[in-house]
Phi, psi and omega in degrees: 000327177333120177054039186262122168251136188266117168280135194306014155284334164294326192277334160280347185275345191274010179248174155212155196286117190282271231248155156188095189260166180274321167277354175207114159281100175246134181228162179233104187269116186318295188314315197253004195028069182212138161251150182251141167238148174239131167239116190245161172042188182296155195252170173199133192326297170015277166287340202269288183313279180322332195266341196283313164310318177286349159249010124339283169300342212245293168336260167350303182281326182259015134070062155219133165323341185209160193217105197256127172252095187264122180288284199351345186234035212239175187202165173109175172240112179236052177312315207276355163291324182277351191246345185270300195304296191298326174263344173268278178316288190280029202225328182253004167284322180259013166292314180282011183119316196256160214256328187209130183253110195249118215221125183240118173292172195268141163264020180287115176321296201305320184271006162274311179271027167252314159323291180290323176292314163306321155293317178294358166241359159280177165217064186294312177111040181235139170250131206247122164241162191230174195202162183234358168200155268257328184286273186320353160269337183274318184299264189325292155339305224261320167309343176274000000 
């Protein structure tokens, strides 16, 4: 499948829907064995942490290796979430398996750089790519 592009009606019709919360969408896509999150709107540590956990769990039961993390629609600032990631979540995301984090950014600033702090200060052994859109972030996911 590697550098095959998918119009995104294909890539929403092959999933299914774990979780669905107003802060987080986790879905687990058939084709690609990966789960995708959708985060819509403003974020607040809270919300970053409860949802995170639950992808914790959601990793671990369906036992796939990448996680396509779509941003695009999140807005806010969670520094003390993003500092709980790096030193917590993502050391215990790759404790449940997974290997590769395909992360499509927010183009809100404050929530890019809540971004960038959480990768850039773990040191989980998950290799992190960051993206500004959902194709070129899927595309790359799908090459690992």
């Amino acid at each position: 499948m590697g550098g095959a592009v998918y119009p995104l009606s294909d890539f929403l019709s092959a999933q299914r829907i774990l979780h669905d919360t107003p802060s987080l969408t986790i879905s687990y896509s058939y084709a690609d064995d990966w789960l995708y999150l959708d985060w819509p709107g403003k974020l607040d540590d809270e919300s970053v942490m409860a949802g995170a956990l639950k992808v914790l769990e959601l990793l671990q039961q369906e036992r796939c290796a990448k996680v396509l993390n779509d941003n695009t629609h999140v807005s806010g600032l969670w520094a003390d979430a993003a500092k709980w990631g790096s030193d917590i979540f993502f050391p215990q995301l790759y404790a449940v398996g997974c290997r590769y984090f395909s992360w499509v950014h927010s183009a809100e600033r404050y929530s890019q750089l809540s971004a960038e702090l959480a990768v850039e200060q773990t040191a989980a052994g998950i290799i992190f790519m960051s993206f500004s859109d959902l194709s070129t972030a899927s595309e790359w996911l799908r090459s690992m």
